[in-house]
Amino acid sequence: MIEPSVPVLPCGIPPPAPRRSTARFIVLGIVFICAACGLVYELELVALASYLIGDSVTQASVVLSVMVFAMGIGSLLAKRLRLRAAVAFGLIEAALALVGGCSAMVLYATFAWFGGARYALVAFSLAIGVLIGAEIPLLMTLIQRVSRQDAGGTVADLFAADYVGALVGGLAFPFLLLPVLGQLTGALLTGAVNAVAGGALVLWLFRRDLTRRARWWLFAANVLVLAILATTTALVGDFEQAARRAVYGGQVRVAVQTGVQEIVLTGSRTGHGPGGPLDLFLDGRLRVSGRDEYRYHSALVRPAMDSGPHGRVLVLGGGDGLAAREVLRYRGVTSVTLVELDAGVVELARHDPALSALNGHAYDDRRVVPVVADAFGWLRGPGRATGPYDVVISDLPDPGITPSTKLYSEEFFGLAARVLAPGGRIVVHAGPVATRERTYWTVESTVRAAGLRTVPYRATGRLTGFTAGPDRASGSTAPHDWGFVLASAGAAPRAPLPPELEPLAYARPRAGLPPSTLVHPRYTG
């Protein structure tokens, strides 16, 4: 059994070799660190892919399945490297640190300048998976050189350290790296830790397993990787600005990463003149355009408000204040409760000059009561006690986006129906009809399944489509309409639709589509 190697002192006398128990503990510590770094790389790919491409379920499935497959390939390839396990492990860790650390930046650059990141995502999943898969067989070989424990006990210790490290990495990513450092810097720092840990293990504990030339090559490789990661980290700020300009154009005024999403505002501070009208992007998706938002919000609010009493109004979503602006145009409105998940959106809607002017300074009206909460949870809890409401306005993201799926479920609409006053109405933004017809009619079917009578309609004349984010990357045709569903618990609302809106009851599919539920979501991105 090969003894663990140690550096030679200047006098030429080697220091006492570390005890086998100490060497074994060091190897297991490196296993712990490498496992934590590996899981951070996986989660980074999943998070960035969901943001850039959309549909988090699909992207997580692609990343994890490809990576696990690649880990199997890496384990098979590592069999050929066991005779030179130390140098092979050192080089693999240097490569993994470089590839994993730079993966987020390369993916974002691919998306920003080439409009898509799917192929790069698969390539990085394969590369990182192969490198991670090669770690365990090599570490198994190395730990057997410093431990007298039987093979079964060694495997148990190795996998225990690996799983605990994965736990720490999995918790560190959402609670430390992502909120404190961000996606790009967090990945680069993880790569640096990975390189230092792998290089230190081989260059110190297994130094005598390496030839003098191998030691210098491995040392140089790690120094080069760390230099690249450090230089890239120093350029992250400039890179983010250049990438945002490539995605959103040159008029990015505000770019904020909240605990919920990235918020970007473009256009001039006044909303007109040089710089153009305001555009609001949430996680890369165009949510509000000053060019035509009035058409959307008028179509969303007017049919519900015109159909009966409207003293008490509940707005779900709509933190930009634009739906509230339309509600406040009506006489007799006594209160507007606005439930928004992201406090950052509310803050911008209050204080950003262009956005607050666009929403008519709705938050300055004492009748508007903002609540920062998840709409689903709020309706299950305190929302029940604050009703009933004459009108409920669901101004939420498109149902095809995975995080929004529960907000378009039968259970959600059932909760919303419970806070309606007698004769109350609910209106739901259901996405474009022309380009996502099945999704739209699934929403309508789901609202009916909650016991509501529906009036489907749409507004045409849309001027802006998807220009950034997952919507651009998907290659989808830009929609030219907005679809809505107006509903009530009693008879269907009878107030005539404004002439600019098109009723869609005639187009309802003959065979009703099955509703979407929490346990069986039926929307696709």
Coordinates of C-alpha atoms in Angstrom, one line a residue:
M1 CA 0.0 0.0 0.0
I2 CA 1.5 3.4 -1.0
E3 CA 2.2 5.7 1.9
P4 CA 0.8 9.3 1.7
S5 CA 3.4 11.6 0.4
V6 CA 4.5 14.8 2.1
P7 CA 6.7 17.7 1.0
V8 CA 10.4 17.6 1.7
L9 CA 11.9 20.2 4.1
P10 CA 14.7 22.5 2.8
C11 CA 17.3 20.4 4.8
G12 CA 16.3 17.4 2.7
I13 CA 14.7 15.5 5.5
P14 CA 11.0 14.7 5.0
P15 CA 8.8 15.6 7.9
P16 CA 6.9 12.9 9.7
A17 CA 4.2 11.4 7.4
P18 CA 0.7 12.1 8.6
R19 CA -1.1 9.3 10.3
R20 CA -3.3 7.2 8.1
S21 CA -6.4 8.3 10.0
T22 CA -5.4 12.0 9.4
A23 CA -4.8 11.3 5.7
R24 CA -8.1 9.5 5.4
F25 CA -9.9 12.4 7.1
I26 CA -8.3 14.8 4.6
V27 CA -9.4 12.8 1.6
L28 CA -12.9 12.6 2.9
G29 CA -12.9 16.3 3.5
I30 CA -12.0 16.9 -0.2
V31 CA -14.7 14.5 -1.2
F32 CA -17.1 16.6 0.8
I33 CA -15.9 19.9 -0.9
C34 CA -16.0 18.4 -4.4
A35 CA -19.5 17.0 -3.9
A36 CA -20.7 20.4 -2.7
C37 CA -19.2 22.2 -5.7
G38 CA -20.6 19.6 -8.1
L39 CA -24.2 20.1 -6.8
V40 CA -23.8 23.8 -7.1
Y41 CA -22.9 23.4 -10.8
E42 CA -26.0 21.3 -11.3
L43 CA -28.3 23.7 -9.6
E44 CA -26.7 26.7 -11.4
L45 CA -27.4 25.1 -14.7
V46 CA -31.0 24.3 -13.7
A47 CA -31.7 27.8 -12.4
L48 CA -30.1 29.6 -15.3
A49 CA -31.8 27.4 -17.9
S50 CA -35.2 28.0 -16.3
Y51 CA -34.6 31.7 -16.4
L52 CA -33.2 31.8 -20.0
I53 CA -35.3 29.2 -21.7
G54 CA -38.3 28.9 -19.4
D55 CA -40.4 25.9 -18.2
S56 CA -38.4 25.0 -15.2
V57 CA -39.7 21.4 -15.0
T58 CA -38.5 20.6 -18.5
Q59 CA -35.1 22.3 -18.0
A60 CA -34.5 20.6 -14.7
S61 CA -35.3 17.2 -16.3
V62 CA -33.0 17.8 -19.2
V63 CA -30.1 19.0 -17.0
L64 CA -30.4 16.2 -14.4
S65 CA -31.0 13.4 -16.8
V66 CA -28.2 14.3 -19.1
M67 CA -25.8 14.9 -16.2
V68 CA -26.6 11.6 -14.5
F69 CA -26.1 9.8 -17.9
A70 CA -22.8 11.6 -18.4
M71 CA -21.7 10.6 -14.8
G72 CA -22.0 7.0 -15.8
I73 CA -19.8 7.6 -18.9
G74 CA -17.3 9.4 -16.7
S75 CA -17.1 6.5 -14.2
L76 CA -16.4 4.1 -17.0
L77 CA -13.7 6.3 -18.5
A78 CA -12.0 6.7 -15.1
K79 CA -11.3 3.0 -15.0
R80 CA -8.4 3.6 -17.5
L81 CA -6.9 6.3 -15.2
R82 CA -6.7 4.4 -11.9
L83 CA -3.0 3.5 -12.4
R84 CA -2.2 7.3 -12.4
A85 CA -5.1 8.2 -10.1
A86 CA -3.4 11.2 -8.4
V87 CA -2.4 13.1 -11.5
A88 CA -5.7 12.2 -13.2
F89 CA -7.8 13.4 -10.3
G90 CA -5.8 16.7 -10.2
L91 CA -6.3 17.4 -13.8
I92 CA -10.0 16.5 -13.7
E93 CA -10.6 18.8 -10.8
A94 CA -8.8 21.6 -12.6
A95 CA -11.0 21.0 -15.7
L96 CA -14.2 20.8 -13.6
A97 CA -13.4 24.0 -11.9
L98 CA -12.9 25.8 -15.2
V99 CA -15.9 24.3 -17.0
G100 CA -18.3 24.5 -14.0
G101 CA -17.1 27.9 -12.9
C102 CA -17.5 29.5 -16.3
S103 CA -20.7 27.6 -17.3
A104 CA -23.1 30.3 -16.1
M105 CA -21.3 33.1 -17.9
V106 CA -21.0 31.2 -21.2
L107 CA -24.7 30.2 -21.1
Y108 CA -25.7 33.8 -20.5
A109 CA -23.4 35.0 -23.3
T110 CA -24.8 32.4 -25.7
F111 CA -28.3 33.5 -24.9
A112 CA -27.6 37.3 -25.0
W113 CA -25.7 37.3 -28.3
F114 CA -27.0 34.3 -30.2
G115 CA -30.6 34.2 -28.9
G116 CA -30.6 30.7 -27.5
A117 CA -28.9 28.5 -25.0
R118 CA -30.3 25.0 -25.4
Y119 CA -27.3 23.4 -27.1
A120 CA -24.9 25.1 -24.8
L121 CA -27.0 23.8 -21.8
V122 CA -26.8 20.2 -23.0
A123 CA -23.0 20.5 -23.8
F124 CA -22.2 21.8 -20.3
S125 CA -24.5 19.2 -18.7
L126 CA -22.5 16.5 -20.5
A127 CA -19.1 17.9 -19.8
I128 CA -19.7 18.5 -16.1
G129 CA -21.4 15.2 -15.7
V130 CA -18.5 13.3 -17.2
L131 CA -16.0 15.1 -15.0
I132 CA -18.1 14.6 -11.8
G133 CA -18.6 10.9 -12.7
A134 CA -14.8 10.4 -13.0
E135 CA -14.2 11.7 -9.4
I136 CA -15.6 8.9 -7.3
P137 CA -13.6 6.0 -8.9
L138 CA -10.3 8.0 -8.6
L139 CA -11.1 9.1 -5.1
M140 CA -11.8 5.5 -4.2
T141 CA -8.4 4.5 -5.5
L142 CA -6.7 7.3 -3.6
I143 CA -8.4 6.7 -0.3
Q144 CA -7.5 3.0 -0.4
R145 CA -3.8 4.1 -0.5
V146 CA -4.1 5.8 2.9
S147 CA -6.6 3.6 4.7
R148 CA -6.4 0.0 6.0
Q149 CA -10.3 -0.1 6.1
D150 CA -12.0 -2.8 4.2
A151 CA -13.5 -2.0 0.8
G152 CA -17.1 -1.9 2.0
G153 CA -16.3 0.5 4.9
T154 CA -14.3 2.7 2.5
V155 CA -17.2 2.9 0.1
A156 CA -19.6 3.7 2.9
D157 CA -17.4 6.6 4.2
L158 CA -16.8 7.9 0.7
F159 CA -20.5 8.1 -0.2
A160 CA -21.4 9.5 3.2
A161 CA -19.0 12.4 2.7
D162 CA -20.3 12.8 -0.9
Y163 CA -23.9 13.0 0.2
V164 CA -23.3 15.3 3.1
G165 CA -21.3 17.6 0.8
A166 CA -24.2 17.5 -1.7
L167 CA -26.6 18.6 1.1
V168 CA -24.3 21.5 2.0
G169 CA -23.9 22.6 -1.6
G170 CA -27.6 22.3 -2.3
L171 CA -28.5 24.5 0.7
A172 CA -25.7 27.0 0.0
F173 CA -26.8 27.7 -3.5
P174 CA -30.3 29.2 -2.9
F175 CA -29.6 30.6 0.6
L176 CA -26.0 32.0 0.2
L177 CA -24.5 32.0 -3.2
L178 CA -27.5 33.1 -5.3
P179 CA -28.8 36.0 -3.1
V180 CA -25.4 37.3 -2.0
L181 CA -23.2 36.7 -5.0
G182 CA -25.6 36.2 -7.9
Q183 CA -25.5 33.4 -10.5
L184 CA -22.3 34.4 -12.3
T185 CA -20.0 35.3 -9.4
G186 CA -21.4 32.4 -7.3
A187 CA -20.4 29.9 -10.0
L188 CA -17.0 31.4 -10.5
L189 CA -16.3 31.3 -6.7
T190 CA -17.4 27.7 -6.6
G191 CA -14.9 26.9 -9.4
A192 CA -12.1 28.5 -7.4
V193 CA -12.9 26.5 -4.3
N194 CA -13.0 23.3 -6.4
A195 CA -9.6 24.0 -8.0
V196 CA -7.9 24.8 -4.7
A197 CA -9.3 21.7 -3.0
G198 CA -8.4 19.3 -5.8
G199 CA -5.0 20.7 -6.4
A200 CA -4.1 20.9 -2.7
L201 CA -5.0 17.2 -2.1
V202 CA -2.8 15.9 -5.0
L203 CA 0.1 18.3 -4.6
W204 CA 0.4 17.8 -0.9
L205 CA -0.9 14.4 0.3
F206 CA -0.1 12.5 -2.9
R207 CA 3.0 14.5 -3.9
R208 CA 5.2 11.4 -4.2
D209 CA 2.9 9.7 -6.6
L210 CA 3.8 12.4 -9.1
T211 CA 6.9 12.9 -11.2
R212 CA 8.6 16.2 -11.0
R213 CA 7.3 17.1 -14.4
A214 CA 3.7 16.1 -13.5
R215 CA 3.9 18.2 -10.3
W216 CA 4.8 21.3 -12.3
W217 CA 2.3 20.7 -15.0
L218 CA -0.5 20.2 -12.4
F219 CA 0.6 23.3 -10.4
A220 CA 0.7 25.4 -13.6
A221 CA -2.8 24.1 -14.7
N222 CA -4.3 25.1 -11.3
V223 CA -2.7 28.5 -11.3
L224 CA -3.9 29.1 -14.9
V225 CA -7.5 28.0 -13.9
L226 CA -7.5 30.3 -10.8
A227 CA -6.1 33.2 -12.9
I228 CA -8.9 32.7 -15.5
L229 CA -11.6 32.5 -12.8
A230 CA -10.2 35.6 -10.9
T231 CA -10.0 37.6 -14.1
T232 CA -13.5 36.6 -15.2
T233 CA -14.8 37.5 -11.7
A234 CA -13.3 41.0 -12.0
L235 CA -15.1 41.4 -15.3
V236 CA -18.5 40.2 -14.2
G237 CA -20.0 43.7 -13.8
D238 CA -18.9 44.9 -17.3
F239 CA -20.1 41.6 -18.8
E240 CA -23.6 41.9 -17.2
Q241 CA -24.0 45.4 -18.5
A242 CA -23.0 44.4 -22.0
A243 CA -25.2 41.3 -22.0
R244 CA -28.2 43.3 -20.8
R245 CA -27.7 45.8 -23.6
A246 CA -27.6 42.9 -26.0
V247 CA -30.8 41.5 -24.7
Y248 CA -32.8 44.5 -23.8
G249 CA -31.3 47.2 -25.9
G250 CA -29.3 50.3 -24.9
Q251 CA -31.9 51.9 -22.6
V252 CA -31.7 49.8 -19.5
R253 CA -32.4 52.1 -16.6
V254 CA -33.1 49.7 -13.7
A255 CA -31.8 46.2 -13.2
V256 CA -32.7 44.7 -9.8
Q257 CA -32.4 41.1 -8.6
T258 CA -34.9 40.6 -5.9
G259 CA -35.5 37.5 -3.8
V260 CA -38.2 36.5 -6.4
Q261 CA -37.0 37.5 -9.8
E262 CA -34.9 39.9 -11.9
I263 CA -36.6 43.2 -12.7
V264 CA -35.5 45.3 -15.7
L265 CA -36.9 48.7 -16.7
T266 CA -36.0 50.2 -20.1
G267 CA -36.9 53.4 -21.8
S268 CA -36.6 57.0 -20.6
R269 CA -37.3 58.2 -17.1
T270 CA -40.3 60.1 -18.2
G271 CA -41.7 57.3 -20.4
H272 CA -41.6 59.3 -23.6
G273 CA -39.0 61.3 -25.6
P274 CA -35.4 60.1 -26.1
G275 CA -35.2 56.5 -24.9
G276 CA -38.7 55.6 -25.8
P277 CA -41.6 54.4 -23.7
L278 CA -41.2 52.2 -20.7
D279 CA -40.8 48.4 -20.9
L280 CA -40.9 46.2 -17.8
F281 CA -39.2 42.8 -17.9
L282 CA -39.6 40.2 -15.2
D283 CA -37.0 37.4 -15.4
G284 CA -36.4 38.3 -19.0
R285 CA -40.0 38.2 -20.1
L286 CA -41.7 41.4 -21.4
R287 CA -44.5 42.1 -19.0
V288 CA -45.5 45.7 -19.6
S289 CA -44.9 47.9 -22.7
G290 CA -45.8 51.5 -22.6
R291 CA -46.8 51.2 -26.3
D292 CA -49.9 49.2 -25.7
E293 CA -50.4 48.3 -22.0
Y294 CA -53.5 50.5 -21.9
R295 CA -55.2 48.1 -24.3
Y296 CA -54.4 45.1 -22.2
H297 CA -55.4 46.6 -18.8
S298 CA -58.6 48.2 -20.2
A299 CA -59.7 44.9 -21.6
L300 CA -58.8 43.1 -18.4
V301 CA -60.7 45.5 -16.1
R302 CA -63.6 47.1 -17.9
P303 CA -65.9 44.0 -18.5
A304 CA -65.7 42.9 -14.9
M305 CA -66.3 46.4 -13.5
D306 CA -69.1 47.2 -15.9
S307 CA -71.1 44.0 -15.1
G308 CA -72.3 44.9 -11.7
P309 CA -71.4 46.4 -8.3
H310 CA -67.7 47.2 -7.9
G311 CA -67.2 48.8 -4.5
R312 CA -64.6 46.3 -3.2
V313 CA -62.0 45.0 -5.7
L314 CA -59.3 42.4 -5.3
V315 CA -56.3 42.4 -7.7
L316 CA -54.1 39.3 -7.7
G317 CA -50.7 40.2 -9.1
G318 CA -50.6 43.5 -10.9
G319 CA -47.9 44.9 -8.6
D320 CA -47.1 47.4 -11.4
G321 CA -50.3 49.3 -10.4
L322 CA -51.7 49.5 -13.9
A323 CA -54.8 47.3 -13.2
A324 CA -55.4 49.4 -10.1
R325 CA -55.2 52.5 -12.2
E326 CA -58.0 51.3 -14.4
V327 CA -60.1 50.2 -11.3
L328 CA -59.7 53.6 -9.7
R329 CA -61.3 55.3 -12.8
Y330 CA -64.7 54.0 -11.6
R331 CA -66.9 55.9 -9.2
G332 CA -68.1 53.9 -6.2
V333 CA -64.8 52.1 -5.7
T334 CA -64.2 52.0 -1.9
S335 CA -61.2 49.7 -1.6
V336 CA -58.6 48.0 -3.8
T337 CA -56.7 45.1 -2.2
L338 CA -53.6 44.3 -4.3
V339 CA -51.8 41.0 -3.6
E340 CA -48.3 41.0 -5.2
L341 CA -45.6 38.4 -4.6
D342 CA -42.6 40.7 -5.1
A343 CA -42.1 43.7 -2.9
G344 CA -39.5 45.0 -5.4
V345 CA -42.2 45.4 -8.1
V346 CA -44.4 47.4 -5.7
E347 CA -41.4 49.6 -4.7
L348 CA -40.6 50.4 -8.3
A349 CA -44.3 51.1 -9.1
R350 CA -44.4 53.6 -6.2
H351 CA -41.1 55.4 -6.8
D352 CA -39.8 54.9 -10.4
P353 CA -40.7 58.2 -12.3
A354 CA -41.8 56.5 -15.5
L355 CA -43.7 53.5 -14.0
S356 CA -45.4 55.6 -11.3
A357 CA -46.5 58.1 -13.9
L358 CA -47.8 55.3 -16.1
N359 CA -49.9 53.8 -13.3
G360 CA -51.3 57.3 -12.4
H361 CA -49.6 57.2 -9.0
A362 CA -52.2 54.5 -8.0
Y363 CA -50.3 53.7 -4.8
D364 CA -50.8 57.2 -3.5
D365 CA -54.6 56.6 -3.4
R366 CA -55.6 55.6 0.2
R367 CA -58.1 53.1 -1.2
V368 CA -55.2 50.9 -2.6
V369 CA -54.0 48.5 0.1
P370 CA -50.9 46.5 -1.2
V371 CA -50.2 43.1 0.4
V372 CA -46.9 41.3 -0.3
A373 CA -47.8 37.6 -0.4
D374 CA -48.3 34.6 -2.6
A375 CA -51.8 34.8 -4.1
F376 CA -52.5 31.1 -3.5
G377 CA -51.4 31.1 0.1
W378 CA -53.1 34.4 0.8
L379 CA -56.5 33.2 -0.5
R380 CA -56.1 30.1 1.7
G381 CA -55.3 32.1 4.8
P382 CA -56.0 35.8 5.6
G383 CA -57.6 36.4 2.2
R384 CA -60.7 34.5 3.3
A385 CA -61.3 37.0 6.2
T386 CA -60.9 40.1 4.1
G387 CA -63.7 39.4 1.6
P388 CA -66.2 39.4 0.1
Y389 CA -65.2 41.2 -3.0
D390 CA -67.4 42.5 -5.8
V391 CA -64.7 42.0 -8.4
V392 CA -61.6 39.8 -8.4
I393 CA -59.0 40.6 -11.1
S394 CA -56.4 38.0 -11.8
D395 CA -53.5 39.9 -13.5
L396 CA -50.9 37.1 -13.4
P397 CA -48.2 35.8 -15.7
D398 CA -49.1 33.5 -18.6
P399 CA -50.3 30.0 -17.5
G400 CA -47.7 28.3 -19.7
I401 CA -44.9 29.4 -17.3
T402 CA -44.3 26.7 -14.8
P403 CA -44.2 28.8 -11.6
S404 CA -47.6 30.2 -12.5
T405 CA -49.3 26.9 -13.1
K406 CA -50.8 26.6 -9.6
L407 CA -52.3 30.0 -10.1
Y408 CA -54.3 28.7 -13.0
S409 CA -55.5 25.5 -11.3
E410 CA -59.0 24.5 -10.4
E411 CA -58.1 24.7 -6.7
F412 CA -56.9 28.3 -7.1
F413 CA -60.1 29.4 -8.9
G414 CA -62.1 27.7 -6.3
L415 CA -60.4 29.7 -3.6
A416 CA -61.0 32.9 -5.6
A417 CA -64.7 32.1 -6.0
R418 CA -65.0 31.7 -2.2
V419 CA -64.2 35.4 -1.6
L420 CA -66.7 36.7 -4.2
A421 CA -69.7 38.6 -3.0
P422 CA -73.2 37.5 -4.3
G423 CA -73.2 38.6 -7.9
G424 CA -69.4 39.1 -7.8
R425 CA -67.3 38.5 -10.9
I426 CA -63.8 37.3 -11.5
V427 CA -61.7 38.0 -14.6
V428 CA -58.6 36.0 -15.6
H429 CA -55.8 36.9 -17.9
A430 CA -55.5 33.6 -19.9
G431 CA -52.7 34.3 -22.4
P432 CA -52.9 34.8 -26.2
V433 CA -55.6 32.9 -28.0
A434 CA -54.2 32.9 -31.5
T435 CA -50.8 31.3 -30.7
R436 CA -51.7 29.3 -27.6
E437 CA -55.2 28.3 -28.2
R438 CA -55.2 25.0 -26.3
T439 CA -53.7 26.8 -23.2
Y440 CA -56.3 29.5 -23.4
W441 CA -59.2 27.0 -23.6
T442 CA -57.7 24.9 -20.8
V443 CA -57.9 28.0 -18.6
E444 CA -61.5 28.6 -19.5
S445 CA -62.3 24.9 -18.8
T446 CA -60.6 25.1 -15.5
V447 CA -62.5 28.2 -14.4
R448 CA -65.8 26.4 -15.3
A449 CA -64.7 23.3 -13.4
A450 CA -64.4 25.6 -10.3
G451 CA -68.2 26.1 -10.5
L452 CA -68.2 29.5 -12.3
R453 CA -70.1 30.6 -15.4
T454 CA -67.7 32.0 -18.0
V455 CA -67.7 34.5 -20.8
P456 CA -64.5 34.1 -22.9
Y457 CA -63.2 37.0 -24.9
R458 CA -60.1 38.6 -26.3
A459 CA -58.6 41.9 -27.2
T460 CA -56.8 42.3 -30.5
G461 CA -54.4 45.0 -31.9
R462 CA -51.4 44.0 -29.8
L463 CA -48.4 46.1 -30.8
T464 CA -45.6 44.4 -28.9
G465 CA -44.6 40.7 -28.6
F466 CA -41.9 38.9 -26.9
T467 CA -38.5 40.5 -27.3
A468 CA -36.3 39.0 -24.6
G469 CA -36.0 36.2 -22.1
P470 CA -37.3 32.7 -22.5
D471 CA -40.0 33.9 -24.9
R472 CA -37.5 35.0 -27.4
A473 CA -35.3 32.0 -27.0
S474 CA -38.2 29.6 -27.6
G475 CA -38.7 31.0 -31.1
S476 CA -42.4 31.4 -30.5
T477 CA -44.4 33.6 -32.8
A478 CA -45.1 36.9 -31.2
P479 CA -48.7 37.0 -30.1
H480 CA -51.1 39.6 -31.5
D481 CA -53.9 39.3 -29.0
W482 CA -54.7 38.9 -25.3
G483 CA -57.2 36.3 -24.1
F484 CA -59.4 36.7 -21.0
V485 CA -62.1 34.8 -19.2
L486 CA -64.9 36.7 -17.3
A487 CA -66.8 34.5 -14.8
S488 CA -69.3 34.7 -11.9
A489 CA -70.7 32.2 -9.4
G490 CA -74.3 32.8 -10.5
A491 CA -75.6 33.5 -14.0
A492 CA -73.0 34.5 -16.5
P493 CA -72.3 38.2 -16.6
R494 CA -74.7 39.9 -19.0
A495 CA -73.2 43.3 -19.5
P496 CA -72.3 43.7 -23.2
L497 CA -68.6 43.7 -24.0
P498 CA -67.1 47.0 -25.3
P499 CA -67.0 47.0 -29.1
E500 CA -63.2 46.7 -29.2
L501 CA -63.4 43.3 -27.5
E502 CA -64.2 40.1 -29.3
P503 CA -66.4 37.4 -27.6
L504 CA -65.2 33.9 -28.1
A505 CA -68.0 31.7 -26.9
Y506 CA -68.7 30.7 -30.5
A507 CA -65.1 29.3 -30.7
R508 CA -65.3 27.1 -27.6
P509 CA -64.2 23.6 -28.5
R510 CA -67.0 21.1 -28.8
A511 CA -65.3 18.6 -26.6
G512 CA -64.5 20.4 -23.4
L513 CA -60.8 20.2 -22.4
P514 CA -60.0 18.6 -19.0
P515 CA -59.3 21.2 -16.3
S516 CA -55.8 21.8 -14.8
T517 CA -55.3 20.8 -11.2
L518 CA -52.4 20.9 -8.7
V519 CA -51.7 17.2 -9.1
H520 CA -52.4 17.2 -12.9
P521 CA -51.2 20.5 -14.5
R522 CA -52.2 20.6 -18.1
Y523 CA -50.4 23.7 -19.4
T524 CA -47.4 23.7 -21.6
G525 CA -44.8 26.5 -22.0

